[in-house]
mmCIF file of C-alpha atoms in Angstrom:
data_model
loop_
_atom_site.group_PDB
_atom_site.id
_atom_site.type_symbol
_atom_site.label_atom_id
_atom_site.label_comp_id
_atom_site.label_asym_id
_atom_site.label_seq_id
_atom_site.Cartn_x
_atom_site.Cartn_y
_atom_site.Cartn_z
ATOM 1 C CA MET A 1 6.452 10.388 -28.746
ATOM 2 C CA GLY A 2 7.019 14.858 -29.531
ATOM 3 C CA ASP A 3 4.119 14.743 -31.989
ATOM 4 C CA LEU A 4 1.210 13.872 -29.168
ATOM 5 C CA LEU A 5 2.431 15.435 -26.592
ATOM 6 C CA ASN A 6 5.048 18.010 -24.838
ATOM 7 C CA PHE A 7 6.461 17.765 -21.540
ATOM 8 C CA ARG A 8 8.042 20.505 -19.268
ATOM 9 C CA ARG A 9 9.558 20.343 -16.078
ATOM 10 C CA GLY A 10 8.217 20.458 -12.990
ATOM 11 C CA HIS A 11 8.603 23.216 -9.980
ATOM 12 C CA ASP A 12 10.328 23.601 -7.411
ATOM 13 C CA LEU A 13 8.458 23.434 -3.307
ATOM 14 C CA PRO A 14 10.832 22.662 -0.507
ATOM 15 C CA LYS A 15 9.115 21.067 1.684
ATOM 16 C CA LYS A 16 8.900 23.670 4.260
ATOM 17 C CA ASN A 17 7.694 26.223 1.954
ATOM 18 C CA MET A 18 4.194 24.389 0.903
ATOM 19 C CA VAL A 19 1.413 26.141 2.702
ATOM 20 C CA PRO A 20 -2.008 23.584 3.927
ATOM 21 C CA GLY A 21 -3.835 23.542 1.475
ATOM 22 C CA THR A 22 -6.191 20.189 -1.094
ATOM 23 C CA VAL A 23 -3.936 21.060 -3.947
ATOM 24 C CA PRO A 24 -1.905 18.221 -4.718
ATOM 25 C CA VAL A 25 1.450 18.029 -4.696
ATOM 26 C CA VAL A 26 2.480 15.084 -7.427
ATOM 27 C CA GLY A 27 6.476 13.528 -6.962
ATOM 28 C CA SER A 28 8.373 11.358 -8.810
ATOM 29 C CA ASN A 29 6.139 8.745 -6.584
ATOM 30 C CA GLY A 30 3.185 10.346 -6.777
ATOM 31 C CA VAL A 31 1.987 12.791 -4.250
ATOM 32 C CA ILE A 32 3.720 13.503 -1.929
ATOM 33 C CA GLY A 33 2.226 16.472 0.117
ATOM 34 C CA TYR A 34 -0.686 19.104 -0.147
ATOM 35 C CA HIS A 35 -0.144 22.952 -1.221
ATOM 36 C CA ASN A 36 -1.904 26.379 -1.662
ATOM 37 C CA SER A 37 -2.109 26.476 -5.472
ATOM 38 C CA PHE A 38 -1.302 25.080 -8.165
ATOM 39 C CA THR A 39 1.048 25.110 -11.498
ATOM 40 C CA THR A 40 -0.606 22.826 -13.709
ATOM 41 C CA LYS A 41 -5.125 22.490 -14.895
ATOM 42 C CA ALA A 42 -6.766 19.227 -14.505
ATOM 43 C CA PRO A 43 -5.918 16.857 -15.814
ATOM 44 C CA CYS A 44 -2.519 17.074 -14.243
ATOM 45 C CA LEU A 45 -0.130 14.488 -16.275
ATOM 46 C CA THR A 46 3.558 14.205 -14.711
ATOM 47 C CA ILE A 47 5.935 10.938 -14.751
ATOM 48 C CA GLY A 48 9.501 10.940 -12.736
ATOM 49 C CA ARG A 49 11.591 12.986 -13.757
ATOM 50 C CA SER A 50 13.985 12.434 -10.340
ATOM 51 C CA GLY A 51 14.063 9.587 -8.409
ATOM 52 C CA ASN A 52 11.533 6.949 -9.207
ATOM 53 C CA VAL A 53 12.495 7.619 -13.116
ATOM 54 C CA GLY A 54 9.487 7.571 -15.788
ATOM 55 C CA ASN A 55 6.886 6.628 -13.540
ATOM 56 C CA PRO A 56 3.423 7.912 -15.124
ATOM 57 C CA CYS A 57 0.725 9.409 -12.489
ATOM 58 C CA PHE A 58 -2.379 11.136 -13.648
ATOM 59 C CA ILE A 59 -4.909 13.429 -11.546
ATOM 60 C CA ASN A 60 -7.653 14.544 -12.370
ATOM 61 C CA GLN A 61 -7.198 17.902 -10.845
ATOM 62 C CA ASP A 62 -5.532 20.513 -10.700
ATOM 63 C CA CYS A 63 -1.835 20.183 -8.973
ATOM 64 C CA TRP A 64 1.291 21.548 -8.565
ATOM 65 C CA ALA A 65 4.235 19.184 -10.627
ATOM 66 C CA HIS A 66 7.331 19.314 -8.294
ATOM 67 C CA ASN A 67 10.862 19.486 -9.909
ATOM 68 C CA THR A 68 10.900 15.364 -9.355
ATOM 69 C CA THR A 69 8.704 15.423 -12.413
ATOM 70 C CA LEU A 70 7.914 16.351 -15.723
ATOM 71 C CA TYR A 71 4.214 16.931 -16.492
ATOM 72 C CA VAL A 72 2.550 17.604 -20.134
ATOM 73 C CA ASP A 73 1.784 21.216 -20.360
ATOM 74 C CA ASN A 74 0.174 20.482 -23.568
ATOM 75 C CA TYR A 75 -2.057 17.524 -24.940
ATOM 76 C CA LYS A 76 -1.949 18.178 -28.410
ATOM 77 C CA GLY A 77 -5.572 17.701 -29.269
ATOM 78 C CA ASN A 78 -5.068 13.316 -27.892
ATOM 79 C CA HIS A 79 -6.465 11.947 -24.878
ATOM 80 C CA PRO A 80 -5.345 12.416 -21.458
ATOM 81 C CA LEU A 81 -5.983 9.555 -19.758
ATOM 82 C CA TYR A 82 -4.672 7.387 -22.582
ATOM 83 C CA LEU A 83 -1.060 9.210 -23.253
ATOM 84 C CA PHE A 84 -1.447 8.646 -19.260
ATOM 85 C CA TYR A 85 -1.734 4.444 -20.469
ATOM 86 C CA LEU A 86 0.294 4.922 -23.128
ATOM 87 C CA LEU A 87 3.222 5.851 -21.236
ATOM 88 C CA LYS A 88 2.938 3.157 -18.798
ATOM 89 C CA THR A 89 3.328 0.878 -21.464
ATOM 90 C CA LEU A 90 7.222 2.894 -22.159
ATOM 91 C CA LYS A 91 10.409 1.386 -19.893
ATOM 92 C CA LEU A 92 12.028 4.742 -19.349
ATOM 93 C CA SER A 93 14.211 4.246 -16.902
ATOM 94 C CA HIS A 94 16.891 3.275 -19.133
ATOM 95 C CA LEU A 95 17.004 7.138 -20.431
ATOM 96 C CA SER A 96 18.402 8.564 -16.783
ATOM 97 C CA GLY A 97 21.740 10.057 -17.662
ATOM 98 C CA GLY A 98 21.917 10.936 -13.382
ATOM 99 C CA SER A 99 24.300 9.321 -11.677
ATOM 100 C CA ALA A 100 23.629 8.831 -8.020
ATOM 101 C CA VAL A 101 20.147 9.776 -8.521
ATOM 102 C CA PRO A 102 18.520 9.135 -11.792
ATOM 103 C CA THR A 103 17.405 11.873 -13.894
ATOM 104 C CA LEU A 104 15.154 11.638 -16.560
ATOM 105 C CA ASN A 105 15.049 14.988 -19.764
ATOM 106 C CA ARG A 106 12.576 15.601 -21.849
ATOM 107 C CA ASN A 107 14.776 16.154 -24.823
ATOM 108 C CA HIS A 108 15.246 11.975 -24.776
ATOM 109 C CA ILE A 109 11.169 11.134 -24.529
ATOM 110 C CA HIS A 110 9.684 13.132 -27.098
ATOM 111 C CA PRO A 111 11.589 12.256 -30.375
ATOM 112 C CA ILE A 112 10.948 8.009 -29.142
ATOM 113 C CA LEU A 113 9.090 6.513 -31.630
ATOM 114 C CA ILE A 114 5.959 4.993 -30.427
ATOM 115 C CA ARG A 115 2.790 2.865 -32.500
ATOM 116 C CA ALA A 116 -0.533 4.461 -31.055
ATOM 117 C CA THR A 117 -3.123 6.100 -32.227
ATOM 118 C CA VAL A 118 -4.999 9.390 -32.943
ATOM 119 C CA ASN A 119 -8.659 9.403 -33.430
ATOM 120 C CA PRO A 120 -9.882 10.346 -30.354
ATOM 121 C CA LEU A 121 -12.545 8.293 -30.333
ATOM 122 C CA GLU A 122 -10.502 5.176 -30.248
ATOM 123 C CA GLN A 123 -7.873 7.131 -27.786
ATOM 124 C CA ARG A 124 -10.324 7.715 -25.493
ATOM 125 C CA ALA A 125 -12.302 4.236 -25.855
ATOM 126 C CA ILE A 126 -8.861 2.650 -24.569
ATOM 127 C CA ALA A 127 -8.863 4.927 -21.643
ATOM 128 C CA ALA A 128 -12.424 4.164 -20.900
ATOM 129 C CA THR A 129 -11.771 0.263 -20.935
ATOM 130 C CA LEU A 130 -8.013 1.018 -18.560
ATOM 131 C CA SER A 131 -9.706 3.293 -16.336
ATOM 132 C CA CYS A 132 -12.604 1.451 -15.633
ATOM 133 C CA ILE A 133 -10.912 -1.643 -14.386
ATOM 134 C CA ASP A 134 -8.952 0.732 -12.101
ATOM 135 C CA ASP A 135 -11.801 2.342 -10.709
ATOM 136 C CA LEU A 136 -12.834 -1.298 -9.675
ATOM 137 C CA ILE A 137 -9.853 -1.641 -7.979
ATOM 138 C CA GLU A 138 -9.582 1.859 -6.921
ATOM 139 C CA LEU A 139 -13.145 0.732 -5.148
ATOM 140 C CA ASN A 140 -12.309 -2.180 -3.455
ATOM 141 C CA ASN A 141 -9.237 0.171 -1.517
ATOM 142 C CA ARG A 142 -11.550 2.119 -0.334
ATOM 143 C CA THR A 143 -13.810 -0.263 0.954
ATOM 144 C CA ASN A 144 -10.693 -2.157 2.356
ATOM 145 C CA GLN A 145 -9.698 1.286 4.049
ATOM 146 C CA VAL A 146 -12.922 1.235 5.660
ATOM 147 C CA LEU A 147 -13.441 -1.799 6.695
ATOM 148 C CA GLU A 148 -9.726 -1.580 8.455
ATOM 149 C CA GLU A 149 -10.660 1.622 10.124
ATOM 150 C CA MET A 150 -13.498 -0.321 11.925
ATOM 151 C CA ALA A 151 -11.515 -3.203 13.320
ATOM 152 C CA GLN A 152 -9.174 -0.772 14.434
ATOM 153 C CA ALA A 153 -12.703 0.935 15.835
ATOM 154 C CA ILE A 154 -13.809 -2.302 17.421
ATOM 155 C CA PHE A 155 -10.541 -2.476 18.823
ATOM 156 C CA LYS A 156 -9.905 1.086 20.518
ATOM 157 C CA HIS A 157 -13.640 0.147 21.596
ATOM 158 C CA TRP A 158 -12.737 -2.475 23.873
ATOM 159 C CA PHE A 159 -9.759 -3.227 24.981
ATOM 160 C CA VAL A 160 -8.386 0.555 25.187
ATOM 161 C CA ASP A 161 -12.192 2.220 26.283
ATOM 162 C CA PHE A 162 -13.327 -0.932 27.867
ATOM 163 C CA GLU A 163 -16.120 -0.789 26.577
ATOM 164 C CA PHE A 164 -16.568 -4.319 24.864
ATOM 165 C CA PRO A 165 -20.267 -5.927 25.987
ATOM 166 C CA ASN A 166 -20.431 -6.690 29.339
ATOM 167 C CA GLU A 167 -23.458 -10.324 29.926
ATOM 168 C CA ASP A 168 -26.286 -8.077 29.087
ATOM 169 C CA GLY A 169 -24.873 -7.169 25.475
ATOM 170 C CA GLN A 170 -24.448 -3.410 27.435
ATOM 171 C CA PRO A 171 -21.005 -0.879 27.735
ATOM 172 C CA TYR A 172 -18.977 -2.985 30.180
ATOM 173 C CA LYS A 173 -16.447 0.266 32.046
ATOM 174 C CA SER A 174 -19.655 3.188 31.361
ATOM 175 C CA SER A 175 -22.075 0.235 32.942
ATOM 176 C CA GLY A 176 -20.029 0.232 35.806
ATOM 177 C CA GLY A 177 -18.050 -2.959 35.196
ATOM 178 C CA ALA A 178 -15.464 -3.544 37.638
ATOM 179 C CA MET A 179 -12.198 -2.025 37.241
ATOM 180 C CA ALA A 180 -8.516 -2.788 38.674
ATOM 181 C CA ASP A 181 -5.234 -1.334 38.581
ATOM 182 C CA SER A 182 -2.111 -2.552 37.168
ATOM 183 C CA GLU A 183 0.828 -2.157 35.709
ATOM 184 C CA LEU A 184 -0.241 -1.377 32.011
ATOM 185 C CA GLY A 185 -2.727 1.470 34.133
ATOM 186 C CA GLU A 186 -6.482 1.165 34.707
ATOM 187 C CA MET A 187 -8.062 -2.010 33.014
ATOM 188 C CA PRO A 188 -11.241 -4.867 33.993
ATOM 189 C CA ALA A 189 -11.315 -6.667 37.278
ATOM 190 C CA GLY A 190 -10.148 -10.367 35.710
ATOM 191 C CA TRP A 191 -8.016 -9.652 33.363
ATOM 192 C CA ARG A 192 -4.274 -9.831 34.040
ATOM 193 C CA VAL A 193 -1.320 -8.440 32.708
ATOM 194 C CA GLU A 194 1.186 -10.996 30.173
ATOM 195 C CA LYS A 195 4.081 -10.877 28.609
ATOM 196 C CA LEU A 196 3.133 -10.700 25.032
ATOM 197 C CA GLY A 197 5.058 -14.231 24.106
ATOM 198 C CA LYS A 198 1.896 -15.942 26.091
ATOM 199 C CA ILE A 199 -0.101 -15.972 22.846
ATOM 200 C CA VAL A 200 1.778 -15.930 19.888
ATOM 201 C CA SER A 201 4.846 -17.266 18.561
ATOM 202 C CA VAL A 202 7.385 -15.610 17.401
ATOM 203 C CA THR A 203 10.591 -15.937 15.005
ATOM 204 C CA SER A 204 13.178 -14.746 12.487
ATOM 205 C CA GLY A 205 12.842 -15.097 8.736
ATOM 206 C CA LYS A 206 15.174 -16.622 6.462
ATOM 207 C CA ARG A 207 17.080 -15.520 3.176
ATOM 208 C CA PRO A 208 16.239 -17.233 0.711
ATOM 209 C CA ASN A 209 19.211 -18.907 -2.075
ATOM 210 C CA ILE A 210 17.405 -18.022 -5.341
ATOM 211 C CA LYS A 211 14.691 -14.788 -5.756
ATOM 212 C CA THR A 212 12.983 -13.007 -9.085
ATOM 213 C CA ASP A 213 11.634 -9.167 -9.012
ATOM 214 C CA SER A 214 8.589 -11.025 -10.994
ATOM 215 C CA LYS A 215 5.578 -12.950 -10.377
ATOM 216 C CA THR A 216 6.394 -16.161 -12.707
ATOM 217 C CA ASP A 217 4.859 -19.934 -12.827
ATOM 218 C CA GLU A 218 8.193 -21.260 -11.227
ATOM 219 C CA PHE A 219 8.698 -18.260 -8.965
ATOM 220 C CA TRP A 220 5.456 -17.557 -7.446
ATOM 221 C CA VAL A 221 5.830 -17.417 -3.644
ATOM 222 C CA PRO A 222 5.703 -13.652 -2.150
ATOM 223 C CA LEU A 223 9.525 -12.856 -0.777
ATOM 224 C CA VAL A 224 8.781 -10.717 2.294
ATOM 225 C CA GLY A 225 10.133 -7.766 3.162
ATOM 226 C CA ALA A 226 9.734 -5.221 6.182
ATOM 227 C CA SER A 227 7.165 -3.387 4.919
ATOM 228 C CA SER A 228 6.455 -4.933 1.318
ATOM 229 C CA ILE A 229 6.673 -7.897 -1.072
ATOM 230 C CA MET A 230 10.492 -7.633 -2.280
ATOM 231 C CA GLY A 231 10.414 -10.454 -5.278
ATOM 232 C CA TYR A 232 9.078 -13.426 -5.634
ATOM 233 C CA VAL A 233 10.517 -17.436 -4.280
ATOM 234 C CA ASN A 234 9.823 -20.831 -5.975
ATOM 235 C CA ASP A 235 8.983 -22.290 -2.231
ATOM 236 C CA TYR A 236 7.538 -21.388 0.840
ATOM 237 C CA LEU A 237 8.739 -21.372 4.391
ATOM 238 C CA TYR A 238 4.523 -20.240 5.879
ATOM 239 C CA ASP A 239 1.360 -22.080 4.451
ATOM 240 C CA GLU A 240 -0.676 -20.372 7.730
ATOM 241 C CA PRO A 241 -1.371 -17.315 8.653
ATOM 242 C CA ILE A 242 0.965 -15.095 9.735
ATOM 243 C CA LEU A 243 1.620 -11.547 10.899
ATOM 244 C CA VAL A 244 4.949 -9.688 9.302
ATOM 245 C CA ILE A 245 7.338 -6.620 10.549
ATOM 246 C CA GLY A 246 10.006 -5.823 9.982
ATOM 247 C CA ARG A 247 13.426 -6.429 11.978
ATOM 248 C CA VAL A 248 16.036 -4.327 11.141
ATOM 249 C CA GLY A 249 15.175 -1.000 9.646
ATOM 250 C CA THR A 250 12.316 -0.048 8.731
ATOM 251 C CA HIS A 251 9.344 -1.007 11.640
ATOM 252 C CA GLY A 252 5.619 -0.070 12.170
ATOM 253 C CA ILE A 253 4.186 -2.038 9.210
ATOM 254 C CA ILE A 254 2.608 -4.770 9.600
ATOM 255 C CA GLN A 255 1.825 -7.780 7.477
ATOM 256 C CA ARG A 256 -0.772 -9.724 6.995
ATOM 257 C CA PHE A 257 -0.478 -13.703 4.837
ATOM 258 C CA SER A 258 -2.782 -16.677 5.064
ATOM 259 C CA ARG A 259 -0.962 -18.605 1.617
ATOM 260 C CA PRO A 260 2.316 -19.779 1.750
ATOM 261 C CA SER A 261 4.326 -16.923 1.345
ATOM 262 C CA TRP A 262 8.525 -16.725 2.842
ATOM 263 C CA PRO A 263 9.468 -13.456 5.345
ATOM 264 C CA SER A 264 13.043 -12.475 4.010
ATOM 265 C CA ASP A 265 15.635 -12.623 6.968
ATOM 266 C CA ASN A 266 14.746 -9.294 7.113
ATOM 267 C CA THR A 267 12.046 -9.824 9.242
ATOM 268 C CA LEU A 268 9.692 -11.446 12.112
ATOM 269 C CA VAL A 269 6.859 -13.572 11.853
ATOM 270 C CA PHE A 270 4.364 -13.763 14.155
ATOM 271 C CA LYS A 271 1.666 -16.771 14.997
ATOM 272 C CA SER A 272 -1.282 -16.946 17.573
ATOM 273 C CA LYS A 273 -5.024 -18.492 17.771
ATOM 274 C CA TYR A 274 -5.764 -15.234 18.336
ATOM 275 C CA TYR A 275 -4.852 -13.930 14.897
ATOM 276 C CA GLU A 276 -7.591 -10.982 14.470
ATOM 277 C CA PHE A 277 -6.383 -9.629 18.506
ATOM 278 C CA THR A 278 -2.266 -9.915 17.841
ATOM 279 C CA TYR A 279 -2.357 -7.771 14.533
ATOM 280 C CA GLN A 280 -4.525 -5.511 16.564
ATOM 281 C CA ILE A 281 -1.852 -5.226 19.284
ATOM 282 C CA LEU A 282 1.289 -5.100 16.899
ATOM 283 C CA LYS A 283 -0.831 -2.234 15.477
ATOM 284 C CA ASN A 284 -0.675 -0.087 18.521
ATOM 285 C CA ILE A 285 2.555 -0.693 19.864
ATOM 286 C CA ASP A 286 4.818 2.215 19.286
ATOM 287 C CA TYR A 287 8.391 0.924 18.078
ATOM 288 C CA LYS A 288 10.397 3.661 19.331
ATOM 289 C CA VAL A 289 10.063 1.993 22.207
ATOM 290 C CA PHE A 290 12.724 -0.126 20.903
ATOM 291 C CA ASN A 291 15.422 2.030 19.707
ATOM 292 C CA ARG A 292 18.668 1.181 21.239
ATOM 293 C CA GLY A 293 19.966 4.852 19.218
ATOM 294 C CA SER A 294 21.886 2.882 16.745
ATOM 295 C CA THR A 295 21.416 3.967 12.745
ATOM 296 C CA GLN A 296 19.711 1.132 12.498
ATOM 297 C CA PRO A 297 17.006 0.311 14.530
ATOM 298 C CA LEU A 298 16.866 -3.314 15.849
ATOM 299 C CA ILE A 299 13.771 -5.452 16.934
ATOM 300 C CA THR A 300 14.574 -8.869 18.562
ATOM 301 C CA GLN A 301 12.137 -11.794 19.290
ATOM 302 C CA THR A 302 12.505 -11.006 22.708
ATOM 303 C CA ASP A 303 11.472 -7.796 22.829
ATOM 304 C CA MET A 304 8.387 -8.800 21.337
ATOM 305 C CA LYS A 305 8.540 -11.979 23.377
ATOM 306 C CA ASN A 306 8.878 -9.688 26.688
ATOM 307 C CA PHE A 307 6.272 -6.500 25.532
ATOM 308 C CA ALA A 308 3.169 -6.214 28.042
ATOM 309 C CA ILE A 309 0.101 -6.173 27.297
ATOM 310 C CA ILE A 310 -3.328 -6.490 28.821
ATOM 311 C CA LEU A 311 -5.042 -9.659 28.112
ATOM 312 C CA PRO A 312 -8.621 -9.709 27.916
ATOM 313 C CA PRO A 313 -10.380 -13.467 29.100
ATOM 314 C CA THR A 314 -10.415 -16.217 26.118
ATOM 315 C CA ASP A 315 -14.506 -15.979 25.436
ATOM 316 C CA VAL A 316 -13.612 -11.922 24.574
ATOM 317 C CA ILE A 317 -11.151 -12.825 22.209
ATOM 318 C CA ALA A 318 -12.998 -15.087 20.867
ATOM 319 C CA ILE A 319 -16.015 -13.376 20.363
ATOM 320 C CA PHE A 320 -13.649 -10.492 18.530
ATOM 321 C CA GLU A 321 -11.622 -13.131 16.856
ATOM 322 C CA ASN A 322 -15.129 -13.816 15.392
ATOM 323 C CA ILE A 323 -15.974 -10.809 14.486
ATOM 324 C CA ILE A 324 -13.036 -8.608 12.876
ATOM 325 C CA GLY A 325 -12.469 -12.079 11.151
ATOM 326 C CA SER A 326 -15.347 -11.872 9.193
ATOM 327 C CA LEU A 327 -14.233 -8.504 8.228
ATOM 328 C CA PHE A 328 -11.458 -9.397 6.991
ATOM 329 C CA VAL A 329 -12.763 -12.412 4.855
ATOM 330 C CA LEU A 330 -14.303 -9.008 3.187
ATOM 331 C CA LEU A 331 -11.215 -7.690 2.782
ATOM 332 C CA ASN A 332 -9.145 -10.824 1.143
ATOM 333 C CA ASN A 333 -11.824 -11.631 -1.075
ATOM 334 C CA ASN A 334 -11.786 -7.854 -2.313
ATOM 335 C CA LYS A 335 -7.936 -7.990 -2.700
ATOM 336 C CA ILE A 336 -7.871 -11.534 -4.343
ATOM 337 C CA GLU A 337 -10.225 -9.716 -6.576
ATOM 338 C CA SER A 338 -8.249 -6.571 -6.863
ATOM 339 C CA ASP A 339 -5.268 -8.775 -7.772
ATOM 340 C CA LYS A 340 -7.161 -10.150 -10.559
ATOM 341 C CA LEU A 341 -8.559 -7.119 -12.387
ATOM 342 C CA GLY A 342 -4.426 -5.810 -12.354
ATOM 343 C CA TYR A 343 -3.637 -8.938 -13.616
ATOM 344 C CA LEU A 344 -6.231 -8.294 -16.360
ATOM 345 C CA ARG A 345 -5.558 -4.669 -16.574
ATOM 346 C CA ASP A 346 -1.651 -5.489 -17.544
ATOM 347 C CA ALA A 347 -2.382 -8.114 -20.316
ATOM 348 C CA LEU A 348 -4.835 -6.102 -22.007
ATOM 349 C CA LEU A 349 -2.247 -2.531 -21.658
ATOM 350 C CA PRO A 350 0.038 -3.566 -24.505
ATOM 351 C CA LYS A 351 -2.136 -5.133 -26.191
ATOM 352 C CA LEU A 352 -4.794 -2.068 -26.941
ATOM 353 C CA MET A 353 -1.767 -0.119 -27.180
ATOM 354 C CA SER A 354 -0.119 -1.573 -29.761
ATOM 355 C CA GLY A 355 -4.174 -2.486 -32.003
ATOM 356 C CA GLU A 356 -3.145 -6.776 -31.521
ATOM 357 C CA ILE A 357 -7.447 -5.909 -29.643
ATOM 358 C CA ARG A 358 -9.188 -3.027 -30.649
ATOM 359 C CA VAL A 359 -12.516 -2.040 -28.692
ATOM 360 C CA PRO A 360 -15.380 -0.611 -31.076
ATOM 361 C CA VAL A 361 -15.686 2.927 -29.944
ATOM 362 C CA GLU A 362 -19.535 2.032 -30.467
ATOM 363 C CA GLU A 363 -19.747 0.858 -27.360
ATOM 364 C CA VAL A 364 -18.365 3.867 -25.256
ATOM 365 C CA VAL A 365 -20.669 6.476 -23.777
#
């Protein structure tokens, strides 16, 4: 490995010493903040040295390589993006020499024997092939972020600012729509304060009998944790649209599932015919109000069922559901496409790096 590049240890930068700027500070998990100066000229290629050991990160701009990383200070004439993908094929966590916090020493990486092409045109071709897939995934992610922001903006406009369209299609409140006082503040006349349990069912997830870390033909159902998928199981609890939040510890991350899933025992599961409305309600809750002062904050089913909300008439919610539902159809399609692209990239990566699949260099522009 040392024939292709040279690693150096990153530079310390305590959070309190970060000066607001546009330079990404790259830690073992990726970008951890921004600063006003850099340690590494673009392109910046790092791997996790401490914490998330061996995790590679590539940023095509000047950056500050944090001391939780090792960064490349000499590419030795090789294509930086090719080296990034090459590092992704290596399992470096076993080289960590730390105890409580695993650490990676550059002197353990440089002697590693690997199979790699040194042909600059072939390196460029491989990097272009893989980065094209990643660029499509990133485009989908950015599009989905815009769709999410649009949905949140519509929810706020309708149900916080009360500017939903009236009978004439005009913004309700600013067009003189009648308002009434309530325990939750001013709201449109005819709307009412209800408990969230009026429109949702809330249950707890369950601990599975067996799980795997990786997805297989047998273990294909996502095991849903408090903030993300934490593994896979061979059966499902739900095969319908549900919303999942963390019950203990991590709060405020709302996960959506419409395909078979198994929420873990550290989650609460919400079902409602007003799926999109409920999703936005859950995203706008300040979960600190449920903190009882324990070191591990806990949310109960009763907390959520009794949470007070302003409930619009069903016809208003129905219109909202149709509009927002169409946005999330696009969003879900993008996610499905990104999943397929990710599987394709992961299948191609080791084959391209080993030479099992060769990319015609003349096709690269």
